[in-house]
Amino acid sequence: MAYTWFILLLTMVGTAVFLLVLHGTSLGDVIHERIPDRPRERLFVASVSFFLTFAGVRAVVYAILHQIPPFHFIEVGGTHIHHLVFGIIILLLVGYGWLCEIGIGTSGSSLLLSRLMSILYGVGAALTLDEFALWLNLKNVYWSPEGRSSIDAVFLFGSLLAAGAWGAPLFSSKSKHKSR
């Protein structure tokens, strides 16, 4: 059970640090200046937090399997709790927050809340999709050949986030050039 609190603490600290970098340093100002469109900024922040979380989770699972302290699997009452459970909970909370129009980026909406919700969305999606192979096979195939489907799902979804953040102008219905 102590590990559960460690993972939650690690997630909260990582989120807070990323949020502090975005909101408390000049990097946040640069991002806001270069990506003034709030939805694109949320996509960018979500994609960065998605890939950072995925890398961090893979490192923690590697440490667990190689018995590197203090890492070990989360067990409650003898039941292994997979990290996709935390991802689903985070995604549900972010979805509910967005339904309540918290951090959606409309005028008057807090930039801080917008960034926080985007970070949490990326974290939740990474925690969930990292165990996509578990959903698909209904058994733990994390490091086996069948586990490759999790990597594929992460890269496909991560690419979608990145394309939304950086390629959004390509999909815009507005044309900067007049038709010939």
Coordinates of N, CA, C and O in Angstrom, one line a residue:
M1 N 0.8 -1.2 0.0 CA 0.0 0.0 0.0 C 0.9 1.3 0.0 O 0.5 2.3 -0.5
A2 N 2.0 1.2 0.6 CA 2.9 2.3 0.6 C 3.4 2.7 -0.8 O 3.5 3.9 -1.1
Y3 N 3.5 1.7 -1.6 CA 3.9 2.0 -3.0 C 2.8 2.8 -3.7 O 3.1 3.7 -4.6
T4 N 1.5 2.5 -3.4 CA 0.4 3.3 -4.0 C 0.6 4.7 -3.7 O 0.5 5.6 -4.6
W5 N 0.9 5.1 -2.5 CA 1.1 6.5 -2.1 C 2.3 7.0 -2.8 O 2.3 8.2 -3.2
F6 N 3.4 6.2 -3.0 CA 4.6 6.7 -3.7 C 4.3 7.0 -5.1 O 4.7 8.1 -5.6
I7 N 3.5 6.2 -5.8 CA 3.2 6.4 -7.2 C 2.3 7.7 -7.3 O 2.5 8.5 -8.2
L8 N 1.3 7.8 -6.4 CA 0.5 9.0 -6.4 C 1.3 10.2 -6.1 O 1.1 11.3 -6.8
L9 N 2.2 10.2 -5.2 CA 3.1 11.3 -4.8 C 4.0 11.6 -6.0 O 4.1 12.8 -6.4
L10 N 4.5 10.6 -6.6 CA 5.4 10.8 -7.8 C 4.6 11.5 -8.9 O 5.1 12.5 -9.6
T11 N 3.4 11.1 -9.2 CA 2.6 11.7 -10.2 C 2.3 13.1 -9.9 O 2.4 14.0 -10.7
M12 N 1.9 13.4 -8.6 CA 1.6 14.8 -8.2 C 2.8 15.7 -8.3 O 2.7 16.8 -8.8
V13 N 3.9 15.2 -7.8 CA 5.2 16.0 -7.9 C 5.6 16.3 -9.3 O 5.9 17.4 -9.7
G14 N 5.5 15.2 -10.2 CA 5.9 15.4 -11.6 C 5.0 16.4 -12.2 O 5.4 17.3 -13.0
T15 N 3.7 16.3 -12.0 CA 2.7 17.3 -12.5 C 3.0 18.7 -12.0 O 3.0 19.6 -12.8
A16 N 3.2 18.8 -10.7 CA 3.5 20.1 -10.1 C 4.8 20.7 -10.7 O 4.8 21.9 -11.0
V17 N 5.8 19.9 -10.9 CA 7.1 20.4 -11.4 C 6.9 20.9 -12.9 O 7.3 22.0 -13.3
F18 N 6.2 20.1 -13.7 CA 5.9 20.5 -15.1 C 5.1 21.7 -15.1 O 5.3 22.6 -15.9
L19 N 4.1 21.8 -14.3 CA 3.2 23.0 -14.2 C 4.0 24.2 -13.8 O 3.8 25.3 -14.3
L20 N 4.9 24.0 -12.8 CA 5.7 25.2 -12.4 C 6.6 25.6 -13.5 O 6.8 26.9 -13.7
V21 N 7.2 24.7 -14.2 CA 8.1 25.1 -15.4 C 7.3 25.9 -16.4 O 7.7 26.9 -16.9
L22 N 6.0 25.4 -16.7 CA 5.2 26.0 -17.7 C 4.7 27.4 -17.2 O 4.5 28.3 -18.0
H23 N 4.3 27.5 -15.9 CA 3.7 28.7 -15.4 C 4.6 29.6 -14.7 O 4.2 30.8 -14.5
G24 N 5.7 29.1 -14.2 CA 6.5 30.0 -13.3 C 7.9 30.4 -13.9 O 8.7 31.0 -13.3
T25 N 8.1 29.9 -15.2 CA 9.4 30.3 -15.8 C 9.1 31.0 -17.1 O 8.0 31.0 -17.6
S26 N 10.2 31.4 -17.7 CA 10.0 32.1 -19.0 C 9.7 31.1 -20.1 O 9.2 31.5 -21.2
L27 N 9.9 29.8 -19.9 CA 9.6 28.8 -20.9 C 8.0 28.8 -21.1 O 7.6 28.7 -22.3
G28 N 7.3 28.9 -20.1 CA 5.8 29.0 -20.2 C 5.4 30.2 -21.0 O 4.5 30.2 -21.8
D29 N 6.1 31.4 -20.8 CA 5.8 32.6 -21.6 C 6.1 32.4 -23.0 O 5.4 32.8 -23.9
V30 N 7.2 31.7 -23.3 CA 7.6 31.4 -24.7 C 6.6 30.5 -25.4 O 6.2 30.8 -26.5
I31 N 6.2 29.5 -24.7 CA 5.2 28.6 -25.3 C 3.9 29.4 -25.5 O 3.3 29.2 -26.6
H32 N 3.5 30.2 -24.6 CA 2.2 30.9 -24.7 C 2.3 32.0 -25.8 O 1.4 32.2 -26.6
E33 N 3.5 32.5 -26.0 CA 3.7 33.5 -27.1 C 3.8 32.8 -28.5 O 3.2 33.3 -29.4
R34 N 4.4 31.7 -28.5 CA 4.6 31.0 -29.8 C 3.4 30.2 -30.2 O 3.2 29.9 -31.4
I35 N 2.6 29.7 -29.2 CA 1.4 29.0 -29.5 C 0.2 29.7 -28.8 O -0.3 29.3 -27.7
P36 N -0.2 30.8 -29.3 CA -1.2 31.7 -28.7 C -2.6 31.0 -28.7 O -3.4 31.4 -27.8
D37 N -2.8 30.1 -29.6 CA -4.1 29.4 -29.6 C -4.2 28.4 -28.5 O -3.4 27.5 -28.4
R38 N -5.2 28.6 -27.5 CA -5.2 27.8 -26.3 C -5.5 26.3 -26.6 O -4.8 25.5 -26.0
P39 N -6.3 25.9 -27.5 CA -6.5 24.5 -27.8 C -5.2 23.8 -28.3 O -4.8 22.7 -27.8
R40 N -4.4 24.5 -29.1 CA -3.1 24.0 -29.6 C -2.1 23.9 -28.5 O -1.3 23.0 -28.4
E41 N -2.1 24.9 -27.6 CA -1.2 24.9 -26.4 C -1.6 23.7 -25.5 O -0.7 23.0 -25.0
R42 N -2.9 23.4 -25.3 CA -3.3 22.3 -24.5 C -2.8 21.0 -25.1 O -2.4 20.1 -24.4
L43 N -3.0 20.9 -26.4 CA -2.5 19.7 -27.1 C -1.0 19.5 -27.0 O -0.5 18.4 -26.8
F44 N -0.2 20.6 -27.1 CA 1.2 20.5 -27.0 C 1.6 20.1 -25.5 O 2.4 19.2 -25.4
V45 N 1.0 20.7 -24.5 CA 1.3 20.4 -23.1 C 0.9 18.9 -22.9 O 1.7 18.2 -22.2
A46 N -0.3 18.5 -23.4 CA -0.7 17.1 -23.2 C 0.3 16.1 -23.8 O 0.6 15.1 -23.2
S47 N 0.7 16.4 -25.0 CA 1.7 15.5 -25.7 C 3.0 15.4 -25.0 O 3.5 14.3 -24.8
V48 N 3.5 16.5 -24.4 CA 4.8 16.5 -23.7 C 4.6 15.7 -22.4 O 5.4 14.8 -22.1
S49 N 3.5 15.9 -21.7 CA 3.3 15.2 -20.4 C 3.0 13.7 -20.7 O 3.4 12.8 -20.0
F50 N 2.4 13.4 -21.8 CA 2.1 12.0 -22.3 C 3.4 11.3 -22.5 O 3.6 10.2 -21.9
F51 N 4.3 11.8 -23.3 CA 5.6 11.1 -23.5 C 6.5 11.1 -22.3 O 7.1 10.0 -22.1
L52 N 6.5 12.1 -21.5 CA 7.3 12.1 -20.2 C 6.8 11.0 -19.3 O 7.5 10.3 -18.7
T53 N 5.5 10.9 -19.2 CA 4.9 9.9 -18.3 C 5.1 8.5 -18.8 O 5.5 7.6 -18.0
F54 N 5.0 8.3 -20.1 CA 5.2 7.0 -20.6 C 6.7 6.6 -20.4 O 6.9 5.4 -19.9
A55 N 7.6 7.5 -20.6 CA 9.0 7.1 -20.3 C 9.2 6.8 -18.8 O 9.9 5.9 -18.5
G56 N 8.6 7.7 -18.0 CA 8.8 7.4 -16.5 C 8.2 6.1 -16.1 O 8.8 5.4 -15.3
V57 N 7.0 5.8 -16.6 CA 6.4 4.5 -16.2 C 7.2 3.3 -16.7 O 7.4 2.4 -15.9
R58 N 7.7 3.4 -17.9 CA 8.5 2.3 -18.4 C 9.8 2.1 -17.5 O 10.2 1.0 -17.2
A59 N 10.3 3.2 -17.1 CA 11.5 3.2 -16.2 C 11.2 2.6 -14.9 O 11.9 1.7 -14.3
V60 N 10.0 2.9 -14.3 CA 9.6 2.4 -13.0 C 9.4 0.9 -13.1 O 9.8 0.1 -12.2
V61 N 8.7 0.5 -14.2 CA 8.4 -1.0 -14.3 C 9.7 -1.7 -14.5 O 9.8 -2.8 -14.0
Y62 N 10.6 -1.2 -15.3 CA 11.9 -1.8 -15.4 C 12.6 -2.0 -14.1 O 13.1 -3.0 -13.8
A63 N 12.5 -0.9 -13.3 CA 13.1 -1.0 -11.9 C 12.5 -2.0 -11.0 O 13.1 -2.8 -10.3
I64 N 11.2 -2.1 -11.2 CA 10.4 -3.2 -10.4 C 10.9 -4.6 -10.8 O 11.2 -5.4 -9.9
L65 N 10.9 -4.8 -12.1 CA 11.2 -6.1 -12.5 C 12.7 -6.5 -12.3 O 13.0 -7.7 -12.1
H66 N 13.5 -5.5 -12.1 CA 14.9 -5.8 -11.8 C 15.2 -5.6 -10.3 O 16.4 -5.4 -9.9
Q67 N 14.2 -5.5 -9.5 CA 14.2 -5.4 -8.1 C 15.1 -4.3 -7.6 O 15.9 -4.5 -6.7
I68 N 14.9 -3.1 -8.1 CA 15.7 -1.9 -7.7 C 14.8 -1.2 -6.7 O 13.7 -0.8 -7.0
P69 N 15.3 -1.1 -5.4 CA 14.5 -0.4 -4.4 C 14.3 1.0 -4.7 O 15.2 1.6 -5.4
P70 N 13.3 1.7 -4.3 CA 12.2 1.2 -3.4 C 11.0 0.7 -4.3 O 9.9 0.6 -3.7
F71 N 11.2 0.4 -5.5 CA 10.1 0.1 -6.4 C 9.6 -1.3 -6.3 O 10.4 -2.3 -6.2
H72 N 8.3 -1.5 -6.3 CA 7.7 -2.8 -6.3 C 6.2 -2.6 -6.8 O 5.7 -1.5 -6.8
F73 N 5.6 -3.7 -7.2 CA 4.2 -3.7 -7.7 C 3.3 -3.2 -6.6 O 3.5 -3.5 -5.4
I74 N 2.2 -2.6 -7.0 CA 1.1 -2.2 -6.1 C 0.2 -3.4 -5.8 O -0.4 -3.9 -6.8
E75 N 0.0 -3.7 -4.6 CA -0.9 -4.8 -4.2 C -1.8 -4.4 -3.1 O -1.3 -3.8 -2.1
V76 N -3.1 -4.6 -3.2 CA -4.0 -4.3 -2.2 C -4.8 -5.6 -1.9 O -5.5 -6.1 -2.8
G77 N -4.6 -6.1 -0.7 CA -5.3 -7.3 -0.3 C -4.9 -8.5 -1.2 O -5.8 -9.3 -1.5
G78 N -3.7 -8.5 -1.7 CA -3.2 -9.6 -2.5 C -3.5 -9.4 -4.0 O -3.2 -10.2 -4.9
T79 N -4.2 -8.3 -4.4 CA -4.6 -8.0 -5.8 C -3.6 -7.0 -6.3 O -3.4 -5.9 -5.8
H80 N -3.0 -7.3 -7.5 CA -2.1 -6.4 -8.2 C -2.9 -5.3 -8.8 O -3.9 -5.6 -9.6
I81 N -2.6 -4.1 -8.5 CA -3.3 -2.9 -9.1 C -2.4 -2.4 -10.2 O -1.3 -1.9 -9.9
H82 N -2.9 -2.5 -11.4 CA -2.1 -2.0 -12.6 C -2.2 -0.5 -12.7 O -3.2 0.1 -12.2
H83 N -1.2 0.1 -13.3 CA -1.2 1.6 -13.3 C -2.3 2.1 -14.3 O -2.6 3.3 -14.2
L84 N -2.9 1.3 -15.1 CA -4.0 1.8 -16.0 C -5.2 2.2 -15.1 O -5.9 3.1 -15.5
V85 N -5.3 1.6 -13.9 CA -6.4 2.0 -13.0 C -6.3 3.5 -12.7 O -7.3 4.2 -12.7
F86 N -5.1 3.9 -12.3 CA -4.8 5.3 -12.0 C -5.1 6.2 -13.2 O -5.6 7.3 -13.1
G87 N -4.6 5.7 -14.4 CA -4.9 6.5 -15.6 C -6.3 6.7 -15.9 O -6.8 7.8 -16.3
I88 N -7.1 5.6 -15.7 CA -8.6 5.7 -16.0 C -9.2 6.7 -15.0 O -10.0 7.6 -15.4
I89 N -8.8 6.7 -13.8 CA -9.4 7.6 -12.8 C -9.0 9.0 -13.1 O -9.9 9.9 -13.1
I90 N -7.7 9.3 -13.5 CA -7.3 10.6 -13.9 C -8.1 11.1 -15.1 O -8.6 12.2 -15.2
L91 N -8.2 10.2 -16.1 CA -9.0 10.6 -17.3 C -10.5 10.9 -17.0 O -11.0 11.8 -17.6
L92 N -11.1 10.1 -16.1 CA -12.4 10.4 -15.7 C -12.5 11.8 -15.0 O -13.5 12.5 -15.3
L93 N -11.6 12.1 -14.2 CA -11.6 13.4 -13.5 C -11.4 14.5 -14.4 O -12.1 15.6 -14.3
V94 N -10.5 14.4 -15.4 CA -10.2 15.4 -16.4 C -11.5 15.6 -17.2 O -11.9 16.7 -17.5
G95 N -12.0 14.5 -17.7 CA -13.2 14.6 -18.5 C -14.4 15.3 -17.8 O -15.1 16.2 -18.3
Y96 N -14.5 15.0 -16.5 CA -15.6 15.6 -15.7 C -15.3 17.1 -15.6 O -16.2 18.0 -15.7
G97 N -14.0 17.4 -15.3 CA -13.6 18.8 -15.2 C -13.9 19.6 -16.5 O -14.4 20.7 -16.4
W98 N -13.6 19.0 -17.6 CA -13.9 19.7 -18.9 C -15.4 19.8 -19.2 O -15.8 20.7 -19.8
L99 N -16.1 18.8 -18.7 CA -17.6 18.9 -18.8 C -18.1 20.1 -18.0 O -19.1 20.8 -18.4
C100 N -17.5 20.3 -16.9 CA -17.8 21.5 -16.0 C -17.1 22.8 -16.5 O -17.2 23.8 -15.8
E101 N -16.5 22.7 -17.7 CA -15.8 23.8 -18.3 C -14.6 24.4 -17.4 O -14.4 25.6 -17.4
I102 N -13.9 23.5 -16.8 CA -12.8 23.9 -16.0 C -11.5 23.7 -16.9 O -11.3 22.6 -17.4
G103 N -10.8 24.8 -17.1 CA -9.6 24.8 -17.9 C -9.8 24.5 -19.3 O -8.9 23.9 -19.9
I104 N -10.9 24.9 -19.9 CA -11.1 24.6 -21.3 C -10.5 25.6 -22.3 O -10.5 25.4 -23.5
G105 N -10.1 26.7 -21.7 CA -9.4 27.7 -22.6 C -10.2 28.8 -23.1 O -9.7 29.5 -24.0
T106 N -11.4 28.9 -22.7 CA -12.3 30.0 -23.2 C -11.8 31.3 -22.5 O -11.1 31.2 -21.5
S107 N -12.2 32.4 -23.1 CA -11.8 33.6 -22.5 C -12.3 33.7 -21.1 O -13.4 33.3 -20.8
G108 N -11.4 34.2 -20.2 CA -11.8 34.3 -18.8 C -11.4 33.0 -18.0 O -11.4 33.0 -16.8
S109 N -11.1 31.9 -18.8 CA -10.6 30.7 -18.1 C -9.2 30.8 -17.7 O -8.4 31.4 -18.4
S110 N -8.9 30.2 -16.6 CA -7.5 30.3 -16.1 C -6.5 29.5 -17.0 O -6.7 28.4 -17.3
L111 N -5.4 30.2 -17.3 CA -4.3 29.6 -18.0 C -3.7 28.4 -17.2 O -3.4 27.4 -17.7
L112 N -3.6 28.7 -15.9 CA -3.0 27.7 -15.0 C -3.9 26.4 -15.0 O -3.4 25.3 -15.1
L113 N -5.2 26.6 -14.9 CA -6.1 25.4 -14.9 C -6.1 24.7 -16.2 O -6.2 23.5 -16.3
S114 N -6.0 25.5 -17.3 CA -5.9 24.9 -18.6 C -4.7 24.0 -18.8 O -4.8 22.9 -19.3
R115 N -3.6 24.5 -18.3 CA -2.3 23.7 -18.3 C -2.4 22.5 -17.4 O -1.9 21.4 -17.8
L116 N -2.9 22.7 -16.2 CA -3.0 21.6 -15.3 C -3.9 20.5 -15.9 O -3.5 19.3 -15.8
M117 N -5.0 20.8 -16.4 CA -5.9 19.8 -17.0 C -5.2 19.1 -18.2 O -5.4 17.9 -18.4
S118 N -4.5 19.8 -19.0 CA -3.8 19.3 -20.1 C -2.7 18.3 -19.7 O -2.5 17.2 -20.2
I119 N -2.0 18.7 -18.6 CA -0.9 17.8 -18.1 C -1.5 16.5 -17.6 O -1.1 15.4 -17.8
L120 N -2.6 16.7 -16.8 CA -3.3 15.5 -16.2 C -3.8 14.6 -17.3 O -3.8 13.4 -17.2
Y121 N -4.4 15.2 -18.4 CA -4.9 14.4 -19.5 C -3.7 13.5 -20.1 O -3.9 12.4 -20.3
G122 N -2.6 14.2 -20.3 CA -1.4 13.4 -20.9 C -1.0 12.3 -19.9 O -0.7 11.2 -20.4
V123 N -0.9 12.6 -18.6 CA -0.5 11.6 -17.6 C -1.5 10.4 -17.6 O -1.1 9.3 -17.7
G124 N -2.8 10.8 -17.6 CA -3.8 9.7 -17.5 C -3.8 8.8 -18.8 O -3.9 7.6 -18.7
A125 N -3.7 9.5 -19.9 CA -3.6 8.7 -21.2 C -2.4 7.8 -21.3 O -2.5 6.7 -21.7
A126 N -1.3 8.3 -20.8 CA -0.1 7.5 -20.9 C -0.2 6.3 -19.9 O 0.2 5.2 -20.3
L127 N -0.7 6.5 -18.7 CA -0.8 5.4 -17.7 C -1.8 4.4 -18.3 O -1.6 3.2 -18.1
T128 N -2.8 4.8 -19.0 CA -3.8 3.9 -19.5 C -3.3 3.1 -20.7 O -3.3 1.9 -20.8
L129 N -2.8 3.9 -21.7 CA -2.3 3.2 -22.9 C -1.1 2.4 -22.8 O -0.8 1.5 -23.6
D130 N -0.3 2.7 -21.7 CA 0.9 1.9 -21.5 C 0.5 0.4 -21.2 O 1.3 -0.5 -21.5
E131 N -0.7 0.2 -20.8 CA -1.1 -1.2 -20.5 C -2.2 -1.6 -21.5 O -3.1 -2.4 -21.2
F132 N -2.2 -1.0 -22.7 CA -3.2 -1.4 -23.7 C -3.2 -2.9 -24.0 O -4.2 -3.5 -24.2
A133 N -2.0 -3.5 -24.0 CA -2.0 -4.9 -24.3 C -2.7 -5.7 -23.2 O -3.3 -6.8 -23.5
L134 N -2.7 -5.2 -22.0 CA -3.5 -5.9 -20.9 C -5.0 -5.8 -21.2 O -5.7 -6.8 -21.1
W135 N -5.5 -4.7 -21.7 CA -6.9 -4.6 -22.1 C -7.2 -5.6 -23.2 O -8.2 -6.3 -23.2
L136 N -6.3 -5.7 -24.2 CA -6.5 -6.5 -25.4 C -6.4 -8.0 -25.1 O -7.2 -8.8 -25.6
N137 N -5.5 -8.4 -24.3 CA -5.3 -9.8 -24.0 C -5.9 -10.3 -22.7 O -5.9 -11.5 -22.4
L138 N -6.3 -9.4 -21.9 CA -6.9 -9.7 -20.6 C -5.9 -10.6 -19.7 O -6.3 -11.4 -18.9
K139 N -4.6 -10.3 -19.9 CA -3.6 -10.9 -19.1 C -2.4 -10.0 -19.2 O -2.2 -9.2 -20.1
N140 N -1.5 -10.1 -18.2 CA -0.3 -9.3 -18.2 C 0.7 -9.8 -19.1 O 1.3 -10.8 -18.9
V141 N 0.9 -9.0 -20.2 CA 1.9 -9.4 -21.3 C 2.8 -8.2 -21.5 O 3.4 -8.0 -22.6
Y142 N 3.1 -7.4 -20.4 CA 3.8 -6.2 -20.5 C 5.1 -6.2 -21.3 O 5.3 -5.5 -22.2
W143 N 6.0 -7.2 -20.9 CA 7.3 -7.3 -21.6 C 7.4 -8.4 -22.6 O 8.4 -8.7 -23.2
S144 N 6.3 -9.1 -22.9 CA 6.3 -10.2 -23.8 C 6.0 -9.6 -25.2 O 5.7 -8.4 -25.4
P145 N 6.2 -10.4 -26.3 CA 5.9 -10.0 -27.6 C 4.5 -9.4 -27.8 O 4.3 -8.4 -28.6
E146 N 3.5 -10.0 -27.1 CA 2.2 -9.4 -27.2 C 2.1 -8.0 -26.6 O 1.2 -7.3 -27.0
G147 N 3.0 -7.7 -25.7 CA 3.0 -6.4 -25.1 C 3.4 -5.3 -26.1 O 3.2 -4.1 -25.8
R148 N 3.8 -5.6 -27.2 CA 4.2 -4.7 -28.2 C 3.0 -3.8 -28.7 O 3.2 -2.7 -29.0
S149 N 1.8 -4.3 -28.5 CA 0.6 -3.6 -28.9 C 0.5 -2.3 -28.0 O -0.1 -1.3 -28.5
S150 N 1.0 -2.4 -26.8 CA 0.9 -1.2 -25.9 C 1.8 -0.1 -26.5 O 1.5 1.1 -26.5
I151 N 3.0 -0.5 -27.0 CA 4.0 0.5 -27.5 C 3.3 1.1 -28.8 O 3.4 2.3 -29.0
D152 N 2.7 0.2 -29.6 CA 2.1 0.7 -30.8 C 1.0 1.7 -30.5 O 0.8 2.8 -31.1
A153 N 0.1 1.4 -29.5 CA -1.0 2.3 -29.1 C -0.4 3.6 -28.6 O -1.0 4.7 -28.9
V154 N 0.7 3.6 -27.8 CA 1.3 4.8 -27.3 C 1.8 5.7 -28.4 O 1.5 6.9 -28.4
F155 N 2.5 5.1 -29.4 CA 3.0 5.9 -30.5 C 1.9 6.4 -31.4 O 2.0 7.6 -31.8
L156 N 0.9 5.6 -31.6 CA -0.2 6.1 -32.4 C -1.0 7.3 -31.8 O -1.2 8.3 -32.4
F157 N -1.3 7.1 -30.5 CA -2.0 8.2 -29.8 C -1.1 9.4 -29.6 O -1.5 10.5 -29.8
G158 N 0.2 9.2 -29.2 CA 1.1 10.3 -29.1 C 1.3 11.0 -30.4 O 1.4 12.2 -30.4
S159 N 1.3 10.3 -31.5 CA 1.4 11.0 -32.8 C 0.2 11.8 -33.1 O 0.3 12.9 -33.6
L160 N -1.0 11.3 -32.7 CA -2.2 12.1 -32.8 C -2.2 13.4 -32.0 O -2.5 14.5 -32.5
L161 N -1.7 13.3 -30.8 CA -1.5 14.5 -29.9 C -0.6 15.5 -30.6 O -0.8 16.7 -30.6
A162 N 0.6 14.9 -31.0 CA 1.6 15.8 -31.6 C 1.1 16.4 -32.9 O 1.3 17.6 -33.2
A163 N 0.4 15.7 -33.7 CA -0.2 16.2 -35.0 C -1.2 17.3 -34.7 O -1.2 18.3 -35.4
G164 N -2.0 17.1 -33.7 CA -2.9 18.1 -33.3 C -2.3 19.4 -32.8 O -2.7 20.5 -33.1
A165 N -1.2 19.2 -32.1 CA -0.5 20.4 -31.6 C 0.3 21.1 -32.6 O 0.3 22.4 -32.7
W166 N 1.0 20.4 -33.5 CA 1.9 21.0 -34.4 C 1.4 21.1 -35.8 O 1.7 21.9 -36.6
G167 N 0.4 20.2 -36.2 CA -0.1 20.2 -37.5 C -1.5 20.7 -37.6 O -2.1 20.7 -38.7
A168 N -2.0 21.3 -36.6 CA -3.4 21.8 -36.6 C -3.6 22.8 -37.8 O -4.7 22.7 -38.4
P169 N -2.7 23.7 -38.1 CA -3.0 24.6 -39.2 C -3.2 23.9 -40.5 O -4.0 24.4 -41.4
L170 N -2.7 22.7 -40.7 CA -2.9 22.0 -41.9 C -4.4 21.5 -42.1 O -4.9 21.4 -43.1
F171 N -5.0 21.3 -40.9 CA -6.4 20.9 -40.9 C -7.4 22.0 -40.7 O -8.6 21.7 -40.7
S172 N -6.9 23.2 -40.7 CA -7.8 24.4 -40.5 C -8.6 24.6 -41.8 O -8.1 24.5 -42.9
S173 N -9.9 25.0 -41.6 CA -10.7 25.3 -42.7 C -10.5 26.7 -43.3 O -10.9 27.0 -44.4
K174 N -9.8 27.5 -42.6 CA -9.5 28.8 -43.0 C -8.3 28.8 -43.9 O -7.3 28.1 -43.6
S175 N -8.3 29.5 -45.0 CA -7.2 29.5 -46.0 C -6.6 30.9 -45.9 O -7.3 31.9 -46.0
K176 N -5.3 30.9 -45.8 CA -4.6 32.2 -45.8 C -4.5 32.8 -47.2 O -4.2 34.0 -47.4
H177 N -4.5 31.9 -48.2 CA -4.4 32.4 -49.6 C -5.7 32.4 -50.3 O -6.5 31.5 -50.1
K178 N -5.9 33.4 -51.1 CA -7.2 33.4 -51.9 C -7.1 32.3 -53.0 O -6.0 32.1 -53.5
S179 N -8.2 31.8 -53.3 CA -8.2 30.8 -54.4 C -7.9 31.5 -55.7 O -8.3 32.6 -55.9
R180 N -7.2 30.7 -56.5 CA -6.8 31.3 -57.8 C -7.8 31.2 -58.9 O -8.6 30.5 -59.1

